[in-house]
mmCIF file of C-alpha atoms (C1' of nucleotides) in Angstrom:
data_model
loop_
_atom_site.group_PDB
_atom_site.id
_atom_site.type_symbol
_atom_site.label_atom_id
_atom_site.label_comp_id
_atom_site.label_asym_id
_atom_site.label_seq_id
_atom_site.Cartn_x
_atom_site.Cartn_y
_atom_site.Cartn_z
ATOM 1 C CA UNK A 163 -1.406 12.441 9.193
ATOM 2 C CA UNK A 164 -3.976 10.407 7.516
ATOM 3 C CA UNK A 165 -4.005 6.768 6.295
ATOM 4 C CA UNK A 166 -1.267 6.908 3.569
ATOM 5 C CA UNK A 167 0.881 9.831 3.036
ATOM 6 C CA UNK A 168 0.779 10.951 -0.237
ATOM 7 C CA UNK A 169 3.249 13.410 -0.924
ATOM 8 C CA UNK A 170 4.971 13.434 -4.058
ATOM 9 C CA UNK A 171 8.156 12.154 -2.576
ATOM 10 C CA UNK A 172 11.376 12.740 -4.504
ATOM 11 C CA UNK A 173 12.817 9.469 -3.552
ATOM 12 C CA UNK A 174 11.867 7.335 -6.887
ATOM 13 C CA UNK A 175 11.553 3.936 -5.012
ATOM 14 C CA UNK A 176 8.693 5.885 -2.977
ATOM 15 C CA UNK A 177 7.345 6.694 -6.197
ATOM 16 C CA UNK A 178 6.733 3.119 -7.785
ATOM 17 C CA UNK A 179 5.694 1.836 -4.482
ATOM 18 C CA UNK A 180 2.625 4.562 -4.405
ATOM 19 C CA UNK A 181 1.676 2.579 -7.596
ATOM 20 C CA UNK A 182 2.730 -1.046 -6.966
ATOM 21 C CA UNK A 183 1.785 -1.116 -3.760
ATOM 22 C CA UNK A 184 -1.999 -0.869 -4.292
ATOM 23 C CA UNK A 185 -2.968 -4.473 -5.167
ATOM 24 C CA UNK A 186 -5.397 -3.547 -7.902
ATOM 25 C CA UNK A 187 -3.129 -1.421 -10.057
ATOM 26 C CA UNK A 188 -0.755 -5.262 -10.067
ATOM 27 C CA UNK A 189 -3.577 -7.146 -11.013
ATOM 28 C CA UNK A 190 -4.288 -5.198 -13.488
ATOM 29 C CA UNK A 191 -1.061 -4.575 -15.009
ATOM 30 C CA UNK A 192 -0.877 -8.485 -14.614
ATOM 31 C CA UNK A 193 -3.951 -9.364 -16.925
ATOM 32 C CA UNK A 194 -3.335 -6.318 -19.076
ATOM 33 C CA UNK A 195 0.149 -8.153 -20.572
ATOM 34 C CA UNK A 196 -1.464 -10.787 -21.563
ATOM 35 C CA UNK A 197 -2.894 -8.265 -23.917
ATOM 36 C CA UNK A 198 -5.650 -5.754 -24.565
ATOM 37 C CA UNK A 199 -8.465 -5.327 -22.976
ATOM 38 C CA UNK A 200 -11.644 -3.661 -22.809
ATOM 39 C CA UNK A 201 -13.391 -2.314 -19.118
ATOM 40 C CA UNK A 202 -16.372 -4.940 -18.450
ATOM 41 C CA UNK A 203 -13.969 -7.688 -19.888
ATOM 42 C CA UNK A 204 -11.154 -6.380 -16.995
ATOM 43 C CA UNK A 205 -13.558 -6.086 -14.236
ATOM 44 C CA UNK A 206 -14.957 -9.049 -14.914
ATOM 45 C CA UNK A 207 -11.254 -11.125 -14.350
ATOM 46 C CA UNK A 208 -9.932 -9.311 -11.436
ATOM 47 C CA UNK A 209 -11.857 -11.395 -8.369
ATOM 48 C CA UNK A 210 -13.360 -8.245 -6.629
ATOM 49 C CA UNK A 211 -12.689 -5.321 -8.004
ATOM 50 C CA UNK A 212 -15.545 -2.366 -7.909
ATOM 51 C CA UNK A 213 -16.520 -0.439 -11.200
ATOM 52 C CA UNK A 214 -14.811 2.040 -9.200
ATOM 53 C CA UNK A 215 -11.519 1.288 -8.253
ATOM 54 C CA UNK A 216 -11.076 -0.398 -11.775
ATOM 55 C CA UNK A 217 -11.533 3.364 -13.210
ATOM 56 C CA UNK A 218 -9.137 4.737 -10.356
ATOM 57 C CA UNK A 219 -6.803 2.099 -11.347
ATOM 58 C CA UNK A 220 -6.876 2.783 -14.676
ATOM 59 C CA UNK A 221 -7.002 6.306 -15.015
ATOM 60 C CA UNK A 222 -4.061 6.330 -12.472
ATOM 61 C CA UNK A 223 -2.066 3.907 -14.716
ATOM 62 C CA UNK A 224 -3.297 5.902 -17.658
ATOM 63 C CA UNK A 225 -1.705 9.419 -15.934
ATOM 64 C CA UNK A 226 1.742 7.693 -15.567
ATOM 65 C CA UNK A 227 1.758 6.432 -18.800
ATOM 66 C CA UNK A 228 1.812 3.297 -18.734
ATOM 67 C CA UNK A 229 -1.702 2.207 -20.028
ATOM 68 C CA UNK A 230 -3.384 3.257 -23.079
ATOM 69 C CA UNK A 231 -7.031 4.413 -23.783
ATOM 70 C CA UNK A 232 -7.924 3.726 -26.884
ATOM 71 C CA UNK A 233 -11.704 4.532 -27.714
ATOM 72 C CA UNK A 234 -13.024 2.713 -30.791
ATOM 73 C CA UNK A 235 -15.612 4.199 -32.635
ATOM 74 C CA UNK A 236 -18.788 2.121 -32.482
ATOM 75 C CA UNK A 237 -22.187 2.166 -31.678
ATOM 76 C CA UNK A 238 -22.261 1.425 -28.080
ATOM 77 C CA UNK A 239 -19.276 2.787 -26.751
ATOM 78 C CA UNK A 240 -15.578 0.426 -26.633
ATOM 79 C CA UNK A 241 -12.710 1.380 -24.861
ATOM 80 C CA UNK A 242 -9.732 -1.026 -24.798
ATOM 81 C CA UNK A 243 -7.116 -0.746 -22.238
ATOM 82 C CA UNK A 244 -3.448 -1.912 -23.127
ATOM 83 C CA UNK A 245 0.162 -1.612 -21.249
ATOM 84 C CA UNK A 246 2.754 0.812 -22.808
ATOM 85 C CA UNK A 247 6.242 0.013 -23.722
ATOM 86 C CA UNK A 248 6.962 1.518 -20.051
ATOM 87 C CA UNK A 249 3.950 -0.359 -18.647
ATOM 88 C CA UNK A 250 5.414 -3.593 -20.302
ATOM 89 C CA UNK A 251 8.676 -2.964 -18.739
ATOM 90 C CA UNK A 252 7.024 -2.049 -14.994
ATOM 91 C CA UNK A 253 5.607 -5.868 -15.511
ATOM 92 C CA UNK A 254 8.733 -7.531 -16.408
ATOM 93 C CA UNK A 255 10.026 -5.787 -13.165
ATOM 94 C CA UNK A 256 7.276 -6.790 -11.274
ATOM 95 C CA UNK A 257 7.614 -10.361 -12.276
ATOM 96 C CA UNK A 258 11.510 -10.337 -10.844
ATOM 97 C CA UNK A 259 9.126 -9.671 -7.371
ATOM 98 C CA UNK A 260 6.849 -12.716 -8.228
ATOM 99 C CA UNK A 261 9.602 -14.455 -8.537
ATOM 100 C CA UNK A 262 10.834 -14.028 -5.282
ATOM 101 C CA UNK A 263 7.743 -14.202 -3.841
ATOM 102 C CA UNK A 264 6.831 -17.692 -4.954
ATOM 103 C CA UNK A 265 10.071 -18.672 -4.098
ATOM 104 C CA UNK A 266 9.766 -17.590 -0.367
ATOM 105 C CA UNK A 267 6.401 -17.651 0.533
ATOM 106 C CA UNK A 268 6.587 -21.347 1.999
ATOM 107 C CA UNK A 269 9.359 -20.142 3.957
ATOM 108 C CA UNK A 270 7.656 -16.923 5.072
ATOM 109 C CA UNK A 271 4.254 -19.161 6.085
ATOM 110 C CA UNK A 272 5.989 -21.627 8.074
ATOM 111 C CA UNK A 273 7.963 -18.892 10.152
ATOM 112 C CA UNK A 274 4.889 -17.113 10.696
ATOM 113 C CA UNK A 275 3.134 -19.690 11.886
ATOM 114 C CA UNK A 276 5.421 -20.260 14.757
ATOM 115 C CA UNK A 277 5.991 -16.468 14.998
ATOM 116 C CA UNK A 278 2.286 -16.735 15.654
ATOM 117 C CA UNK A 279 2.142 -20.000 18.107
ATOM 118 C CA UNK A 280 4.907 -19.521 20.109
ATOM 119 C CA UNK A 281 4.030 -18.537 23.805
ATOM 120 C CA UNK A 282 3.924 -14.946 24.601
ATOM 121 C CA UNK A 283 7.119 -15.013 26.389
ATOM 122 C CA UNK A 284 8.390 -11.448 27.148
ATOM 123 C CA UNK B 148 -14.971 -4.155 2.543
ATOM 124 C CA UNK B 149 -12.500 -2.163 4.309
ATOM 125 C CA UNK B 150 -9.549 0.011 3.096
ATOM 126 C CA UNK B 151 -7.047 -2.745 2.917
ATOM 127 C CA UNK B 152 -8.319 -6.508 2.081
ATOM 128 C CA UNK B 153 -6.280 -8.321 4.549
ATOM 129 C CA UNK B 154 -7.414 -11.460 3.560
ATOM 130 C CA UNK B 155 -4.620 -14.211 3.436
ATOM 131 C CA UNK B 156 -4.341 -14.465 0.170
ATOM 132 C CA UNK B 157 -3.095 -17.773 -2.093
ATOM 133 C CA UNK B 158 -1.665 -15.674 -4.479
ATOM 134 C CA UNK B 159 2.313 -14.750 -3.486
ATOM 135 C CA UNK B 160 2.481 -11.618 -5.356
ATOM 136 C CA UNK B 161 -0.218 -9.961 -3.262
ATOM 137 C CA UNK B 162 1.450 -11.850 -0.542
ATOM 138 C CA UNK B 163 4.740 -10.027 -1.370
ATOM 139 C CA UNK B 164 3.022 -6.980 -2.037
ATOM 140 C CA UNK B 165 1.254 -6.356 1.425
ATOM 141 C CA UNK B 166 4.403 -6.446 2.863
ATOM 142 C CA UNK B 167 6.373 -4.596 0.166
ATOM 143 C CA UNK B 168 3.630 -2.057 -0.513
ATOM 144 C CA UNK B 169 4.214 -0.306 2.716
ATOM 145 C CA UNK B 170 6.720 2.047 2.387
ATOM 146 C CA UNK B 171 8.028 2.176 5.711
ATOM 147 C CA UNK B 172 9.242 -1.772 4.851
ATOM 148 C CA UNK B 173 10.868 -1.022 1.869
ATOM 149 C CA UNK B 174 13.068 1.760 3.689
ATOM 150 C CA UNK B 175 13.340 -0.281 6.426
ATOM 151 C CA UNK B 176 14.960 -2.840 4.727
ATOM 152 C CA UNK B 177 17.180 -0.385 2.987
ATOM 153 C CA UNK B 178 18.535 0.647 5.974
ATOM 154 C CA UNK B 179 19.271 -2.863 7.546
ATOM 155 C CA UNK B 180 21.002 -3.722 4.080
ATOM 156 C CA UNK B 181 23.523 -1.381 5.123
ATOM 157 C CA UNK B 182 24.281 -3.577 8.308
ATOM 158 C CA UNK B 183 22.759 -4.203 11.660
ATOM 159 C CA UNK B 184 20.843 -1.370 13.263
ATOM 160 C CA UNK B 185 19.745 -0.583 16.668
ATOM 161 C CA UNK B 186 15.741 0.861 16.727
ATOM 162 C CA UNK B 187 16.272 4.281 17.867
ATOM 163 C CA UNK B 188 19.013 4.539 15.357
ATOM 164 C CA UNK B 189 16.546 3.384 12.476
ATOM 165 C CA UNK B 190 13.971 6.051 13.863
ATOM 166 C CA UNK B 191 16.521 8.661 13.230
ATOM 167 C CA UNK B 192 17.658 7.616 9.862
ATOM 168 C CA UNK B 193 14.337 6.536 8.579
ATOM 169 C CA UNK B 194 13.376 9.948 7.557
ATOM 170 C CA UNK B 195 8.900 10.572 9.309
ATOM 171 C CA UNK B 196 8.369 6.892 10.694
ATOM 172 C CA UNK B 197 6.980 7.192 13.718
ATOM 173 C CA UNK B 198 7.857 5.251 16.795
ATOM 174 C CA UNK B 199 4.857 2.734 16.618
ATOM 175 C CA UNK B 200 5.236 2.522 12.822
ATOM 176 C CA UNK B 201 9.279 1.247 13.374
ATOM 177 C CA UNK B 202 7.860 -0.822 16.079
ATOM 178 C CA UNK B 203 5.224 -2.592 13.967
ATOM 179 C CA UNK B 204 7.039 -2.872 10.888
ATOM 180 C CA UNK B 205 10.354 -4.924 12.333
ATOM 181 C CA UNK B 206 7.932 -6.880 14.152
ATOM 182 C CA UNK B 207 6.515 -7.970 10.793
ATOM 183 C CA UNK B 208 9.150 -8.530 9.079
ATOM 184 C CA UNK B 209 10.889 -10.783 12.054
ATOM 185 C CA UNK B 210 7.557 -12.484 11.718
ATOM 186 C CA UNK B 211 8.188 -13.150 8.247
ATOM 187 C CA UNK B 212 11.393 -13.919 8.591
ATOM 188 C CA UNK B 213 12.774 -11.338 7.068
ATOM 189 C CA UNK B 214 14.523 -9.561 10.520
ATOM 190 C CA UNK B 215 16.509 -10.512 13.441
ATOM 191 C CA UNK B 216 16.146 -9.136 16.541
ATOM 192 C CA UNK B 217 18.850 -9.574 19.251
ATOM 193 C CA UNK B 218 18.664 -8.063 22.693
ATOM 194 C CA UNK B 219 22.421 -7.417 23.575
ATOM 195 C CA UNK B 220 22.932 -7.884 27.336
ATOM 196 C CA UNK B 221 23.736 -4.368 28.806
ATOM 197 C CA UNK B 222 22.101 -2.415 31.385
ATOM 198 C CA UNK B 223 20.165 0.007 29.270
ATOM 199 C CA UNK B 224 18.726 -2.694 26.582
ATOM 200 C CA UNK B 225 20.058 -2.325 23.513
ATOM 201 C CA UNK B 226 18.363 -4.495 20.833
ATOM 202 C CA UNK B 227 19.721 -4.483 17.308
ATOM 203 C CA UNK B 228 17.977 -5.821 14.479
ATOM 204 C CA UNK B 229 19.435 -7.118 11.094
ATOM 205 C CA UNK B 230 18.565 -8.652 7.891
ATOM 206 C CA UNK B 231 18.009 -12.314 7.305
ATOM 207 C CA UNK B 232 19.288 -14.378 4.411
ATOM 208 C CA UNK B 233 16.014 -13.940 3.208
ATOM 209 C CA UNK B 234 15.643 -10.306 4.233
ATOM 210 C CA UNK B 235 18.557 -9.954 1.983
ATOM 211 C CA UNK B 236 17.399 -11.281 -0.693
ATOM 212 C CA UNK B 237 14.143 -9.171 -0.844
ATOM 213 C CA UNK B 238 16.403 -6.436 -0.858
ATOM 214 C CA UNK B 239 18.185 -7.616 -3.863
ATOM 215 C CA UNK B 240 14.974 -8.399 -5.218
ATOM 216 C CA UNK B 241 13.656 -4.782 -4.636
ATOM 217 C CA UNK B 242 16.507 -3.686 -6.220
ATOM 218 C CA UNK B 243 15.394 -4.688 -9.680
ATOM 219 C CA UNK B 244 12.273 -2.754 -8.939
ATOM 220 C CA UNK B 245 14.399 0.037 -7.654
ATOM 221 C CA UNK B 246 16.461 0.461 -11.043
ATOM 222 C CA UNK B 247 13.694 0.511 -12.883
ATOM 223 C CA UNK B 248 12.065 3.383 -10.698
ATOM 224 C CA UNK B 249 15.328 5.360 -11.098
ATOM 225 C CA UNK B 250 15.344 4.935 -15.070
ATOM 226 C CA UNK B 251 11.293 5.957 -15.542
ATOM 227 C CA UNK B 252 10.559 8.601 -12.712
ATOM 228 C CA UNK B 253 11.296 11.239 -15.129
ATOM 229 C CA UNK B 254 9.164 10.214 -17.883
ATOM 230 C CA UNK B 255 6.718 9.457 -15.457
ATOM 231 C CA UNK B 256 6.965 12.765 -13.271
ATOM 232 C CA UNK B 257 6.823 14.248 -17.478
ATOM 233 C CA UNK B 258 3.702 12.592 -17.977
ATOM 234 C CA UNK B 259 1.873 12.892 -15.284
ATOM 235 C CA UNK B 260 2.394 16.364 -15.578
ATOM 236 C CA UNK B 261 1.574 16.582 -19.092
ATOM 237 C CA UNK B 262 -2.170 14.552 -18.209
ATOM 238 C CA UNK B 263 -2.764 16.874 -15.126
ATOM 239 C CA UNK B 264 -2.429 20.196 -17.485
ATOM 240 C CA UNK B 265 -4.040 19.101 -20.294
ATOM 241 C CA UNK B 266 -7.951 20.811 -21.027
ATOM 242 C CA UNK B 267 -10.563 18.907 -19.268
ATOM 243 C CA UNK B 268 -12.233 17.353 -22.270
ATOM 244 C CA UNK B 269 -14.116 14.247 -22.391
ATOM 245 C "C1'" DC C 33 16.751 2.628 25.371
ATOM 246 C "C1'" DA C 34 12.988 -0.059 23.528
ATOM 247 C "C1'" DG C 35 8.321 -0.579 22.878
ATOM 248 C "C1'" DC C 36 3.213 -1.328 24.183
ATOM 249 C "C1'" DA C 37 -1.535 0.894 25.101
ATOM 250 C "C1'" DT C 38 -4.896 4.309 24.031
ATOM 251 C "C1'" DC C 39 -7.272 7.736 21.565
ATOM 252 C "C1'" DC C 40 -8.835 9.724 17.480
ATOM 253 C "C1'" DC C 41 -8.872 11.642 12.827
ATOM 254 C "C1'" DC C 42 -9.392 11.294 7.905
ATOM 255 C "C1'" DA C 43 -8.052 9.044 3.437
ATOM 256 C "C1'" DC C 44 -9.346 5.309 0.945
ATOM 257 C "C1'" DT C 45 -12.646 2.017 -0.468
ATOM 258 C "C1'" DG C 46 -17.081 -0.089 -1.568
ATOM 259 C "C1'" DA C 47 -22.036 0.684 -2.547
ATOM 260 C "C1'" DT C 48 -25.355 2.925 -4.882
ATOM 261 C "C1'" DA C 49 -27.370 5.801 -8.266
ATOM 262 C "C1'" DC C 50 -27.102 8.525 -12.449
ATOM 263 C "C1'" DT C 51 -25.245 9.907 -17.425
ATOM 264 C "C1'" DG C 52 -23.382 9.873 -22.345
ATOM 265 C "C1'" DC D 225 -20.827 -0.219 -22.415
ATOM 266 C "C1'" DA D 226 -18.073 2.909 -19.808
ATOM 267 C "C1'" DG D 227 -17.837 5.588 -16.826
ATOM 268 C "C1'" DT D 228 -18.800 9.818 -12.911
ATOM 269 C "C1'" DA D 229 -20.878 11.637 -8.484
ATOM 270 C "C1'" DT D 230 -22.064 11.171 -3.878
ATOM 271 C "C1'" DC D 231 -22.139 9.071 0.636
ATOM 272 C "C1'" DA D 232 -20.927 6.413 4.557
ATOM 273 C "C1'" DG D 233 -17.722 3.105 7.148
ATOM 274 C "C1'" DT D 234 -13.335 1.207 8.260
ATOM 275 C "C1'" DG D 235 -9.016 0.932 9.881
ATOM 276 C "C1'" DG D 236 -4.268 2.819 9.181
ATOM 277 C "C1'" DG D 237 -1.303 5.562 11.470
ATOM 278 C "C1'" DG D 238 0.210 9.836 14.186
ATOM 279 C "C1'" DA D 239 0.288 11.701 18.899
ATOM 280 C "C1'" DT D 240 0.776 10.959 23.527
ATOM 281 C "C1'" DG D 241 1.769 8.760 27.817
ATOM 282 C "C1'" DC D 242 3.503 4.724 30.532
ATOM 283 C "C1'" DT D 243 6.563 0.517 31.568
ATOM 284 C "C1'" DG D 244 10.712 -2.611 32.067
#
DNA sequence: CAGCATCCCCACTGATACTG
DNA sequence: CAGTATCAGTGGGGATGCTG
């Protein structure tokens, strides 16, 4: 099988983590809570992000329902981007993992590092 | 850029995240919650990991700290491997992200379905 | 039983160019 | 501004075979 399976597993947890786990769609949810926001404006804020992952991302988030498209009517063409309730509530859970994570990640770096230096004993 | 950014990143969510984000952790660590585990018995259980994919993810997450491994003396090698204090506490962690995959699949599965049928307009 | 080494395919991503 | 279409490369991960 390929890089990433992507069935449409039945198991929910699989589910979130085929969203959460790409980086981009976190980031994104991340900068969208602080509140709306329009395409060039997003791409612009998330450090390295292509014009074309930020549409994957978004349309992705969009199909799940968690992101609104809102189009406003003017000249040269606006779309703003903001969370949903549901999208709101995916952050809050995400930010009980950020939690966690900056608790831990001292921890995790310093056992790594001798994970990493220690002599290749069998 | 490649398909993954592997750079080492400051930022502890997408710290969290590469680890997390893979699949085959998460249900790894599911199954350790349950109590210590020898390797072939996680490749049962763990329903399509493959042997090198079982192999490389414990060895991450002992790296992280996340996983013991103990090779019990006998004279075919058994090693079991169990959750850390920390490991556990990712788990409860993922949890939270868990319940909130059980309460919105539906809606989500709804929705999704709802933006794949609808007419391809612009 | 536990797990590393090798090969190889293809899904995902970034780059680039074009449109409404 | 806000995308879509196309193309090419990278590396994740399955399959297989071997070792202690």
């Amino acid at each position: 099988m390929g890089a990433k399976r992507k069935l449409d597993y039945d198991c929910p947890i699989r589910d979130v983590l085929d969203r959460v786990g790409d980086a981009w769609t976190v980031l994104t949810i991340l900068e969208l809570s602080k509140g709306p926001c329009r395409f060039n404006a997003l791409k612009r804020v998330i450090d390295g992000i292509s014009q074309r992952m930020l549409a994957v991302t978004l349309r992705n988030l969009e199909r799940d329902g968690l992101v609104i498209r809102r189009v406003l009517p003017s000249a040269p063409p606006h779309v703003e981007y903001s969370l949903t309730a549901r999208g709101l509530s995916l952050h809050q859970a995400i930010g009980t993992l950020n939690e966690w994570a900056v608790d831990h990640q001292p921890g995790i770096r310093a056992d790594r590092l001798r994970y990493d230096q220690r002599p290749a004993l069998v």
